PDB file of C-alpha atoms in Angstrom:
ATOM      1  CA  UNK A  15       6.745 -33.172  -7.536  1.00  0.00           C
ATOM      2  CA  UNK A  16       9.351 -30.790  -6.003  1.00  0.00           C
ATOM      3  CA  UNK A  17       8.603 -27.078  -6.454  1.00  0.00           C
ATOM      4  CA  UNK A  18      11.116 -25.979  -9.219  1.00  0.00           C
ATOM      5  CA  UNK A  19      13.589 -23.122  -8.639  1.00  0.00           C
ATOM      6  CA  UNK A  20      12.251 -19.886  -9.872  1.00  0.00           C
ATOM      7  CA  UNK A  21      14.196 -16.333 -10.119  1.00  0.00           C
ATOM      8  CA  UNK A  22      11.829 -14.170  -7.759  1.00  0.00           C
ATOM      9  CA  UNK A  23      12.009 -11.362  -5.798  1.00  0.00           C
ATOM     10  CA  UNK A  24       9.792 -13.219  -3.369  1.00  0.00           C
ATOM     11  CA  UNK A  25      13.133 -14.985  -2.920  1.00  0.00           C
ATOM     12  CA  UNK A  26      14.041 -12.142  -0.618  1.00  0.00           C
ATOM     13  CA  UNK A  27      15.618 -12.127   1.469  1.00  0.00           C
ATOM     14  CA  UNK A  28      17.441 -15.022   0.696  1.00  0.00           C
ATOM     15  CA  UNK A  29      18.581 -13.692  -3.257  1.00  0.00           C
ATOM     16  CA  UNK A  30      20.643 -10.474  -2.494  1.00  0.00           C
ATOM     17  CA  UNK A  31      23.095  -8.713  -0.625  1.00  0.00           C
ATOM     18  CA  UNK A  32      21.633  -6.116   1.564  1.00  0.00           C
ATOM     19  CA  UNK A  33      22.688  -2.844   2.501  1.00  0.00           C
ATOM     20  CA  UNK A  34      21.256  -0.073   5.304  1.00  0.00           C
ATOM     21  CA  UNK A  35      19.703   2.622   3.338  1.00  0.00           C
ATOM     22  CA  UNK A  36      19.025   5.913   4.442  1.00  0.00           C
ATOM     23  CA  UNK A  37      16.628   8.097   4.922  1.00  0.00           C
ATOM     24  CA  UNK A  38      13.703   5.346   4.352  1.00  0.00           C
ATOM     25  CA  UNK A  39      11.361   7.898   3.181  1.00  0.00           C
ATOM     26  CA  UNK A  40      13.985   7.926  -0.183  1.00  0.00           C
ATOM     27  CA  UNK A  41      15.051   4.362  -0.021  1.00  0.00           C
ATOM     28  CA  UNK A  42      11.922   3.074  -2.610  1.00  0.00           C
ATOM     29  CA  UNK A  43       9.104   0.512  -1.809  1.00  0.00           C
ATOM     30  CA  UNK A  44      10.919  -2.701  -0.213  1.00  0.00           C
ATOM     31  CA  UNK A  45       9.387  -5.741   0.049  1.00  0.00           C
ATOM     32  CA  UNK A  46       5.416  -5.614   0.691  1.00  0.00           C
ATOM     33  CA  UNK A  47       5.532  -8.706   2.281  1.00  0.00           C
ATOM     34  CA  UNK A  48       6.463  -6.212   5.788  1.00  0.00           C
ATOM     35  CA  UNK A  49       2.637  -4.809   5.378  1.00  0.00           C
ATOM     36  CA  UNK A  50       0.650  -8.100   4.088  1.00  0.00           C
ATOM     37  CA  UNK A  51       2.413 -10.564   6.268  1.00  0.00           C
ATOM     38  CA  UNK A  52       1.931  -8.710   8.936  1.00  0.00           C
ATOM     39  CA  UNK A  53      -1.717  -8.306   8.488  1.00  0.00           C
ATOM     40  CA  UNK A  54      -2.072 -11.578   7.743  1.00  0.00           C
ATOM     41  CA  UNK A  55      -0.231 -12.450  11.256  1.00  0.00           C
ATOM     42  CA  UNK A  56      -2.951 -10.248  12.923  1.00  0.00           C
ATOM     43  CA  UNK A  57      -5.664 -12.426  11.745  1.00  0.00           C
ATOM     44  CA  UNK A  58      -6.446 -10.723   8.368  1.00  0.00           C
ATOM     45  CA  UNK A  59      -7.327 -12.798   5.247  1.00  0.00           C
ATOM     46  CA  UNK A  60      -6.285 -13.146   1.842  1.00  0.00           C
ATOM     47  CA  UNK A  61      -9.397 -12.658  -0.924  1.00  0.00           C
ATOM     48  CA  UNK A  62      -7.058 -12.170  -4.107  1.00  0.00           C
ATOM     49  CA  UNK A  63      -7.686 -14.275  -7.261  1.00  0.00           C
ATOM     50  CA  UNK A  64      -4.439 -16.427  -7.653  1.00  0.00           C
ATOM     51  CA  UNK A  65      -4.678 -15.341 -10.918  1.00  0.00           C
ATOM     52  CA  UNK A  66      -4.234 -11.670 -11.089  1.00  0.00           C
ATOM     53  CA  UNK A  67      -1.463 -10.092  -9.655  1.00  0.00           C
ATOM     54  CA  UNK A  68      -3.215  -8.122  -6.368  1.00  0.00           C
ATOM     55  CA  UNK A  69      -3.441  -8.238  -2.790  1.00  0.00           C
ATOM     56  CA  UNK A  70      -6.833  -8.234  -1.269  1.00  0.00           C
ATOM     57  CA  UNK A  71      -7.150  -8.571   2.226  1.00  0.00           C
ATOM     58  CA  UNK A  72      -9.674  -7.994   4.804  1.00  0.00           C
ATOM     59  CA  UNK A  73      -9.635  -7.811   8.935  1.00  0.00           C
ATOM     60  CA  UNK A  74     -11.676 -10.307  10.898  1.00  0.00           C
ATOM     61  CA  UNK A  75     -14.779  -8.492  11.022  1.00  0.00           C
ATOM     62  CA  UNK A  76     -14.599  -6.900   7.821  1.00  0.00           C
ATOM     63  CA  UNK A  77     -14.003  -3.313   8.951  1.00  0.00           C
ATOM     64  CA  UNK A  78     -11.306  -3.145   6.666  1.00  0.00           C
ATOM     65  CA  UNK A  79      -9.813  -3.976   3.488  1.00  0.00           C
ATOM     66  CA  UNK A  80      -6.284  -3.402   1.387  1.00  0.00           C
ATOM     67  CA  UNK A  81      -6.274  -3.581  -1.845  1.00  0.00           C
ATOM     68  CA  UNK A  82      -2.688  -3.876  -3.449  1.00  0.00           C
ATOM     69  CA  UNK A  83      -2.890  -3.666  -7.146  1.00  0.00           C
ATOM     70  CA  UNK A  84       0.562  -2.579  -9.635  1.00  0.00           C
ATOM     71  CA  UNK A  85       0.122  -0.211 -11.792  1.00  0.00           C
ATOM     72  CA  UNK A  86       2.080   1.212 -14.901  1.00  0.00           C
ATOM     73  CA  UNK A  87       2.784   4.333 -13.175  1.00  0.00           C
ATOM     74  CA  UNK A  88       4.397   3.903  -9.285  1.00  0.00           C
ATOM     75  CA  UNK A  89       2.785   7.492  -8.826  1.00  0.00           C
ATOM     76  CA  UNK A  90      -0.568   5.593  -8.662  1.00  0.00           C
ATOM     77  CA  UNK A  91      -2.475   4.608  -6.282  1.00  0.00           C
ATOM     78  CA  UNK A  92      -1.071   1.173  -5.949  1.00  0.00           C
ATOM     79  CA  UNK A  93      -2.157   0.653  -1.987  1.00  0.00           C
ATOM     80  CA  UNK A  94      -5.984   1.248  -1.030  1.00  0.00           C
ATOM     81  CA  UNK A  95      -6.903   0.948   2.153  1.00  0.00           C
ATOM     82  CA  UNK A  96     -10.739   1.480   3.590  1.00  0.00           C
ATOM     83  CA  UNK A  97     -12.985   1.804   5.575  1.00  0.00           C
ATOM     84  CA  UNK A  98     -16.925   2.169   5.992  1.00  0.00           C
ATOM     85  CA  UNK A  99     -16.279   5.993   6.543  1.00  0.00           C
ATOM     86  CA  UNK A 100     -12.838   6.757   5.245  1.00  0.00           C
ATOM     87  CA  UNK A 101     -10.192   5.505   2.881  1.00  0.00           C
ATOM     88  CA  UNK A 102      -6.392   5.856   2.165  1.00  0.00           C
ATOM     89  CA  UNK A 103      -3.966   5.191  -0.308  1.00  0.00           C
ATOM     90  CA  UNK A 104      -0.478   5.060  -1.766  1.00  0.00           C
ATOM     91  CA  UNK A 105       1.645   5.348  -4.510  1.00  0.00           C
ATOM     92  CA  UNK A 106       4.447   2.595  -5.696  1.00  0.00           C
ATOM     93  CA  UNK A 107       7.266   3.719  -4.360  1.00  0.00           C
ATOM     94  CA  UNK A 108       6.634   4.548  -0.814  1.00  0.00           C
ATOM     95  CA  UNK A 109       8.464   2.318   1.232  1.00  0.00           C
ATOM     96  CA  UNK A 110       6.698  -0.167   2.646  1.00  0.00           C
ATOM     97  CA  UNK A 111       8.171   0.391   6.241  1.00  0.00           C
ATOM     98  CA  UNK A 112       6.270   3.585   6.363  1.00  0.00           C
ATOM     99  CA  UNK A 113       2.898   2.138   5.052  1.00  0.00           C
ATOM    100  CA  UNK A 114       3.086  -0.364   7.775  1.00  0.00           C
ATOM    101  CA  UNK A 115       3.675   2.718  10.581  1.00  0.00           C
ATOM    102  CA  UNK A 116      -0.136   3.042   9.278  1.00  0.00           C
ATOM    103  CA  UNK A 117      -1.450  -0.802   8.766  1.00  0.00           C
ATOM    104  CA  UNK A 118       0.032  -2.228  12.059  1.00  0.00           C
ATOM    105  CA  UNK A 119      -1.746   0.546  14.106  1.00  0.00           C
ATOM    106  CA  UNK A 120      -5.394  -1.018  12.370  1.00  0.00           C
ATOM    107  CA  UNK A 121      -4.030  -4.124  14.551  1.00  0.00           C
ATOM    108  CA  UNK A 122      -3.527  -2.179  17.763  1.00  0.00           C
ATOM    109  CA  UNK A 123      -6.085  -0.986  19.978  1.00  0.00           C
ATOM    110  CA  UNK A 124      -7.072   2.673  19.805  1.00  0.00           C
ATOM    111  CA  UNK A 125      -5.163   4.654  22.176  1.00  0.00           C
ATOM    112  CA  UNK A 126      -7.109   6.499  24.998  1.00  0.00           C
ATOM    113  CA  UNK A 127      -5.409   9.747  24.047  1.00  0.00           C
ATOM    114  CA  UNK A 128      -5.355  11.657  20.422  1.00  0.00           C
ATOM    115  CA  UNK A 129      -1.691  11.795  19.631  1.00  0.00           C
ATOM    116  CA  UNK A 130      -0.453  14.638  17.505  1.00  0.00           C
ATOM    117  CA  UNK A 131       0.491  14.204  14.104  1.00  0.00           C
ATOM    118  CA  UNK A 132       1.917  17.915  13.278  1.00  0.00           C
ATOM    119  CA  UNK A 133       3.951  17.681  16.711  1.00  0.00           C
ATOM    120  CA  UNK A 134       5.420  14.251  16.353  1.00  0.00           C
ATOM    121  CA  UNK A 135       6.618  15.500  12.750  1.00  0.00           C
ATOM    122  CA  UNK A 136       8.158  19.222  14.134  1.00  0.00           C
ATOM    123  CA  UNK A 137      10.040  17.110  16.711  1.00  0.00           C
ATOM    124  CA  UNK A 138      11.385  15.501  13.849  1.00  0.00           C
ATOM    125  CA  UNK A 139      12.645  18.930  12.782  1.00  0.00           C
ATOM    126  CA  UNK A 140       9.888  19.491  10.371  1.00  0.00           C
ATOM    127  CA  UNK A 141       9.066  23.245   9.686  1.00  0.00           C
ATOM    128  CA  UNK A 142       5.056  23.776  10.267  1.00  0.00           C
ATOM    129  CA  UNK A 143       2.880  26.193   8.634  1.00  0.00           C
ATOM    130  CA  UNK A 144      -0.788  27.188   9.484  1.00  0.00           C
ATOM    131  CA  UNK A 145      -2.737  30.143   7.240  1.00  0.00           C
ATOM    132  CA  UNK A 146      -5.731  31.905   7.455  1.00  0.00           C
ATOM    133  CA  UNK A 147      -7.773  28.548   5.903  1.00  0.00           C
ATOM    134  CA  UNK A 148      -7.350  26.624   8.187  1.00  0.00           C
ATOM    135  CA  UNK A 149      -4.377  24.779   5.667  1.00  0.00           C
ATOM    136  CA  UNK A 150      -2.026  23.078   7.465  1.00  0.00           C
ATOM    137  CA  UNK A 151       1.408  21.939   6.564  1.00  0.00           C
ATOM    138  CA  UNK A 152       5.189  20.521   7.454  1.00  0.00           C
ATOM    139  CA  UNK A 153       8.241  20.209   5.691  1.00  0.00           C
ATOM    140  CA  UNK A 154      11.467  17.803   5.714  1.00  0.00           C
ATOM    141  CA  UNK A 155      14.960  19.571   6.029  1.00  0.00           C
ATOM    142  CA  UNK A 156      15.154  18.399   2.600  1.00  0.00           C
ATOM    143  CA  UNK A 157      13.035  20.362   1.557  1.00  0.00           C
ATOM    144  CA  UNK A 158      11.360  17.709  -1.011  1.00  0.00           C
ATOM    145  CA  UNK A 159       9.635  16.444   1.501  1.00  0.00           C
ATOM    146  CA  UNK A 160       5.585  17.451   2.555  1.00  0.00           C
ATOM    147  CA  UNK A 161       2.662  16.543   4.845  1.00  0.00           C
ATOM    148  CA  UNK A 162      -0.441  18.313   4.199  1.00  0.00           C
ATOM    149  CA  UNK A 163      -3.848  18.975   5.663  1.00  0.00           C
ATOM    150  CA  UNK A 164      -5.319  21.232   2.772  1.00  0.00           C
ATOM    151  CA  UNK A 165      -9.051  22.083   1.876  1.00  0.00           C
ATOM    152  CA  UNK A 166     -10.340  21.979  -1.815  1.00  0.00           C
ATOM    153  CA  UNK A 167     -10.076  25.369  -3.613  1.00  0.00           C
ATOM    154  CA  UNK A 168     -14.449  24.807  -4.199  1.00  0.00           C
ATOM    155  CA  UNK A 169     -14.767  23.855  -1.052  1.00  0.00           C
ATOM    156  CA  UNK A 170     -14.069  23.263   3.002  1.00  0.00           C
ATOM    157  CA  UNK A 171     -13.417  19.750   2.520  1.00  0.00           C
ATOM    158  CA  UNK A 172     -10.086  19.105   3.959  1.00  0.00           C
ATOM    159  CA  UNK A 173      -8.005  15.933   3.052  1.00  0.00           C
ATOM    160  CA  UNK A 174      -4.395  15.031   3.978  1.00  0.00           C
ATOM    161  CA  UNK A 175      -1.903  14.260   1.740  1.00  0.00           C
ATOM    162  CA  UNK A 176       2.473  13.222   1.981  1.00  0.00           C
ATOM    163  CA  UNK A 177       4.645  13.331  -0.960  1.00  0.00           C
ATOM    164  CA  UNK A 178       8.499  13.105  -2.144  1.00  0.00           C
ATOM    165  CA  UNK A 179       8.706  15.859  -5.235  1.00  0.00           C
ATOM    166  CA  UNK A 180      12.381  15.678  -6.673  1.00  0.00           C
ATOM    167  CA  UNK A 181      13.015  19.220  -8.722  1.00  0.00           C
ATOM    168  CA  UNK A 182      13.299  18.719 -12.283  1.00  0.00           C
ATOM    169  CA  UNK A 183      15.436  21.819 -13.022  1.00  0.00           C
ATOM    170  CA  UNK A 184      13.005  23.146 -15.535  1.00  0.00           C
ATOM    171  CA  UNK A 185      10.833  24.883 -12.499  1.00  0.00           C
ATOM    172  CA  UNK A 186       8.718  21.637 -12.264  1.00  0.00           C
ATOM    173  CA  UNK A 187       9.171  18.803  -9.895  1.00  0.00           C
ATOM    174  CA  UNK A 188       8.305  15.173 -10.239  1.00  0.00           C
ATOM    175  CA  UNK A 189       7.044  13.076  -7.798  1.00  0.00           C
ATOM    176  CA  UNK A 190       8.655   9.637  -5.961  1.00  0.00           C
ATOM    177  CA  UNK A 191       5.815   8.887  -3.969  1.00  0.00           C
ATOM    178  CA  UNK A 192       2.428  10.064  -3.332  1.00  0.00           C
ATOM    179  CA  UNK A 193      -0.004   9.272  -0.053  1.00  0.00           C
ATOM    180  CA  UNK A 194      -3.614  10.442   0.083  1.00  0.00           C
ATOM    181  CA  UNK A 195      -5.617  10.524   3.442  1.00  0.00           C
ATOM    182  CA  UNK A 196      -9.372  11.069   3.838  1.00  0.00           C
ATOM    183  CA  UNK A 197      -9.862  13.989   6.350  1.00  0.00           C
ATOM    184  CA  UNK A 198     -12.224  11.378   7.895  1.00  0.00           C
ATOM    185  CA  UNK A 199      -9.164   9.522   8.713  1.00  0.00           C
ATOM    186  CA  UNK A 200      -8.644   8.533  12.891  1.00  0.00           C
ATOM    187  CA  UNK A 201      -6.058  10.820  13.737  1.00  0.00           C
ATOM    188  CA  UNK A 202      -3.980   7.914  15.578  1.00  0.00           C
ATOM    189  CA  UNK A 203      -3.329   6.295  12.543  1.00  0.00           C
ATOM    190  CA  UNK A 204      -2.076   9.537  10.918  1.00  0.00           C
ATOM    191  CA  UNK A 205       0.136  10.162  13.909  1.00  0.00           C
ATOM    192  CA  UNK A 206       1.506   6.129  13.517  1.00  0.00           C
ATOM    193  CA  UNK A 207       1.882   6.889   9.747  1.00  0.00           C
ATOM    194  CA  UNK A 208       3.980  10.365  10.874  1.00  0.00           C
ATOM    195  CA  UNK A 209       6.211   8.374  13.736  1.00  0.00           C
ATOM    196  CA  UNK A 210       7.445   6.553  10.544  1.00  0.00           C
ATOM    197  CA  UNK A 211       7.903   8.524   8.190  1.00  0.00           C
ATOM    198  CA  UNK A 212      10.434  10.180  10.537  1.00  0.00           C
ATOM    199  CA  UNK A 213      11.798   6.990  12.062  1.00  0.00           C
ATOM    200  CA  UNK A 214      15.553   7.679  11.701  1.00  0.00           C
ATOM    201  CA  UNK A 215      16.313   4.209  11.511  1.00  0.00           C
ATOM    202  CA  UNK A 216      17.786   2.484   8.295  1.00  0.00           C
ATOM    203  CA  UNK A 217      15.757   0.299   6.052  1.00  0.00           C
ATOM    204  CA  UNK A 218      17.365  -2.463   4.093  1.00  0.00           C
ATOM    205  CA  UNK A 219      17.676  -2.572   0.408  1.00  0.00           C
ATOM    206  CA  UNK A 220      19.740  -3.836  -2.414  1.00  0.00           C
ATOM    207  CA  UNK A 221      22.549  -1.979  -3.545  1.00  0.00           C
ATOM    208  CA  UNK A 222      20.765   0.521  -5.984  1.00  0.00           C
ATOM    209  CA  UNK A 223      17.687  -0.928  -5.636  1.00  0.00           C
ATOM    210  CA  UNK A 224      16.154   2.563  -4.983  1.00  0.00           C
ATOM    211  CA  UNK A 225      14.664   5.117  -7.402  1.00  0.00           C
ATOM    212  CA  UNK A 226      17.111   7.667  -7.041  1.00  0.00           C
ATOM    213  CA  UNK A 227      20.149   5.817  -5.488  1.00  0.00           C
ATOM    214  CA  UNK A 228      22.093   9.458  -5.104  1.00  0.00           C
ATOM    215  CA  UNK A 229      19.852  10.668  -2.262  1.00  0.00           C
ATOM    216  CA  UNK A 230      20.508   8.023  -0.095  1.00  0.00           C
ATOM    217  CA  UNK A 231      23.230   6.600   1.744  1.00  0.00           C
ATOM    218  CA  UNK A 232      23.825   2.904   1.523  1.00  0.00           C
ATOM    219  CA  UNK A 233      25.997   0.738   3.894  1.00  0.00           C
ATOM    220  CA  UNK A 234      26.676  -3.081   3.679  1.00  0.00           C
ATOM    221  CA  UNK A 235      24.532  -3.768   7.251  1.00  0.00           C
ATOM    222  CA  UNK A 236      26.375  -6.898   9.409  1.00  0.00           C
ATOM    223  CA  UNK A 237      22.937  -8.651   9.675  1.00  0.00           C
ATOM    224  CA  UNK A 238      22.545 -10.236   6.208  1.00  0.00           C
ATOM    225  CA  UNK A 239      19.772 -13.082   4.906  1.00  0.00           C
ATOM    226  CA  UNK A 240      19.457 -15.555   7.887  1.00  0.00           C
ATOM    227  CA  UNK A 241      18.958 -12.075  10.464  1.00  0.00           C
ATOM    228  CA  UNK A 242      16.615 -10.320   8.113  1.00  0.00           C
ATOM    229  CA  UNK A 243      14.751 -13.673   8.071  1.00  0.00           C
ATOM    230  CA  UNK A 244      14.911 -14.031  11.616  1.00  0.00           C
ATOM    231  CA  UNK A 245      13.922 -10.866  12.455  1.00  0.00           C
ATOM    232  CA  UNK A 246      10.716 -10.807  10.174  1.00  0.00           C
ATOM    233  CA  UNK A 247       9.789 -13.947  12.129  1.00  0.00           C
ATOM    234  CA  UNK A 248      10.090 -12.572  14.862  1.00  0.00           C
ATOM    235  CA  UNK A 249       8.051  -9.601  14.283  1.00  0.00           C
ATOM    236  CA  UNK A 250       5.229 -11.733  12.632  1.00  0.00           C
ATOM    237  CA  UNK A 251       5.411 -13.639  16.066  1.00  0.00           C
ATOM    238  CA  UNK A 252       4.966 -10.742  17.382  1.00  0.00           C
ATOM    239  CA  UNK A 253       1.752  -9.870  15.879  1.00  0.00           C
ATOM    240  CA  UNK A 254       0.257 -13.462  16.454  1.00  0.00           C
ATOM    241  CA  UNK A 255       0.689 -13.416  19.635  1.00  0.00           C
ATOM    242  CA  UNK A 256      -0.895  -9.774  20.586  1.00  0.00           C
ATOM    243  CA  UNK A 257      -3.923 -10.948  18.013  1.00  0.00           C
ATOM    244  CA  UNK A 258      -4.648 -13.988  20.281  1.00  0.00           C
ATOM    245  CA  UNK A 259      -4.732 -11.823  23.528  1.00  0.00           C
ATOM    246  CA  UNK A 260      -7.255  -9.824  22.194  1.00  0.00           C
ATOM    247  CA  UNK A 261      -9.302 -12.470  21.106  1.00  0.00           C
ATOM    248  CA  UNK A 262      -8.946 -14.028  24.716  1.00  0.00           C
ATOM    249  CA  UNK A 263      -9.624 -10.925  26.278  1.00  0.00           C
ATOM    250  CA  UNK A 264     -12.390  -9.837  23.747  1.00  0.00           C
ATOM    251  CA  UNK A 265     -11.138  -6.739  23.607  1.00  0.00           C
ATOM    252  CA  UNK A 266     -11.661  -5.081  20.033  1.00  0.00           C
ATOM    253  CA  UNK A 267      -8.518  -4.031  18.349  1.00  0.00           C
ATOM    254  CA  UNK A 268      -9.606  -2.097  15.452  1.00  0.00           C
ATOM    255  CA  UNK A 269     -11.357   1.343  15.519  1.00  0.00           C
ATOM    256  CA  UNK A 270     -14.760   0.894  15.942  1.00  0.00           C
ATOM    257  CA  UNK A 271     -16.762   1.221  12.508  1.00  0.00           C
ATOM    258  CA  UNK A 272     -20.129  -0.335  10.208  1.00  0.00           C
ATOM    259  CA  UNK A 273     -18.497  -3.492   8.797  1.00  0.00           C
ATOM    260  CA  UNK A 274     -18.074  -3.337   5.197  1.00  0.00           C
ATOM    261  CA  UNK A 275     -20.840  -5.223   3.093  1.00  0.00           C
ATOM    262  CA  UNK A 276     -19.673  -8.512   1.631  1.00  0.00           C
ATOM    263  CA  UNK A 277     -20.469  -7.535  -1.709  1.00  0.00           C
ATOM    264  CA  UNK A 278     -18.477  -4.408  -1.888  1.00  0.00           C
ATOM    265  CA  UNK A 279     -15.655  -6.954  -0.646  1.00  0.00           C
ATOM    266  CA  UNK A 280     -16.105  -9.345  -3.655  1.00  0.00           C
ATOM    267  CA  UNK A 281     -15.824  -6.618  -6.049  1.00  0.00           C
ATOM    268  CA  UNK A 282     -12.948  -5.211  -4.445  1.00  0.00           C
ATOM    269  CA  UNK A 283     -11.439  -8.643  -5.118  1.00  0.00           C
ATOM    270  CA  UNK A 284     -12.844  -9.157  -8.924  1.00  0.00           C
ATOM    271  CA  UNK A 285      -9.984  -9.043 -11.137  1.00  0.00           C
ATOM    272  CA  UNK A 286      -9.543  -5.572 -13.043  1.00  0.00           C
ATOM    273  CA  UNK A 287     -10.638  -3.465 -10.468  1.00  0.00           C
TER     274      UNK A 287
END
C-alpha cells in the first residue's frame, strides 16, 4: 500500500514558497527538523512514543537528552535539554536555527579555550552591563532583545536567561520567546548559543509565517525547495561524517559528564511528561 498524500508541515520544504527573513532572532521557530535531524545525524537516538506528539532523544552514551514536547502556550518550555549536572530549555517560538547554535556544539568536541559569551555578543553591537552583584547583562540595538546572567533575589544562585519582550503599550511587555540556562551550564555552549543568536545571516520562512511579521524583513530568496533540500542534506552529511571520525579516532565529542540513569531516560520518554 502506497503512503497516501497528507497536508503536513513535515512536507517542508517541498509545500511552500520561501522567503529570507530577517533578523532570525524575530523570524519564529522554523522547522525543528534543523535541531533533531541533526542530532540524529550525530549518532543520537529517537526514544519518543509514536503515539504522543514529542521528541525524545538521547546521545550515544546517554550524557544527554532533548525533550521536545508542544505546549498550549509557545512561552513554555517546549525544548529541554539535560544533563547529569545542568539543564536548559526553550520556549516555542525561538527559532530553531539558534537552538541548534547550542545542540550542534553537544556534537563537537570541547574547545581547548573558554570562549566568551558577553564578548562575542558586544561585537555584535550588544550594550553590556555589570553591577555591584555580580548581575550581568547585554542588550540588542532593538532594544527588545536580552541575555542575562542574574542571581536569585534569596539567593547567590546565578542562572542565565535570553528573551524577545515586544512592548505592549500599556507599560507591560509580552514575551516571543523565552531561553533558560543553568549557571552550571559549559560556557562553550553558551558562547555557540550567543554566535547565533547574532548570526546576521537570513533564515528562511514562509511569507508571514512569523509571529510578528512587521519586525522582520522578508525577501523571496533565489534558492527555493530543491536548494533548501539540498542544502539540509548536505549539512546532515556533514554531521555523519565528523560523528564517524570521532568514533574512529575514539576521541569523545561531548563534554565529559556521569551518564544519565536509564530510568530517568524512560520517564523522560513516558507520555505526559
Amino acid at each position: 500500500m502506497t503512503r497516501p498524500y497528507i497536508v503536513s508541515k513535515a512536507e517542508d520544504p517541498w509545500s511552500r514558497i520561501w522567503f529570507d527573513t530577517s533578523p532570525r532572532h524575530l523570524a519564529g521557530p522554523g522547522d525543528p527538523r534543523h535541531v533533531t535531524q541533526a542530532l540524529r545525524a550525530g549518532g543520537w537516538k529517537n526514544y519518543a512514543d509514536p503515539d504522543f506528539p514529542h521528541v525524545v532523544l538521547a546521545s550515544p552514551d546517554f550524557r544527554y537528552t532533548l525533550v521536545l514536547e508542544p505546549a498550549a502556550d509557545t512561552y513554555s518550555a517546549w525544548w529541554r535539554i539535560s544533563a547529569q549536572r545542568w539543564h536548559a530549555s526553550y520556549g516555542g517560538n525561538t527559532p530553531a536555527e539558534i537552538i541548534a547554535g547550542f545542540t550542534d556544539a553537544l556534537l563537537q568536541p570541547v574547545p581547548a579555550a573558554e570562549p566568551g559569551v558577553w564578548a562575542t555578543l558586544q561585537a555584535a553591537g550588544w550594550t553590556y552591563e555589570r553591577d555591584e552583584r555580580g548581575n550581568e547583562s547585554a542588550r540588542h540595538p532593538d532594544g527588545i532583545t536580552t541575555m542575562e546572567r542574574r542571581a536569585t533575589l534569596t539567593s547567590d544562585y546565578f542562572s542565565w536567561s535570553a528573551e524577545v519582550a515586544l512592548p505592549t503599550g500599556l507599560g507591560g511587555h509580552q514575551r516571543l520567546w523565552h531561553a533558560y540556562f543553568d549557571d552550571r551550564t559549559p560556557r562553550h555552549l553558551l558562547a555557540a548559543f550567543a554566535t547565533a543568536l547574532t548570526d546576521p545571516a537570513p533564515v528562511p520562512r514562509g511569507h508571514y509565517d512569523v509571529p510578528h511579521s512587521h519586525l522582520v524583513s522578508q525577501v523571496e530568496r533565489g534558492a527555493q525547495r530543491e536548494q533548501l533540500a539540498a542544502a539540509h542534506e548536505a549539512r546532515l552529511k556533514a554531521i555523519r561524517a565528523a560523528a564517524r571520525k570521532a568514533r574512529r579516532s575514539g576521541a569523545p565529542n561531548t563534554h565529559p559528564s556521569a551518564p544519565i540513569p536509564a530510568a530517568e531516560l524512560a520517564a523522560a520518554a513516558a507520555p505526559g511528561r
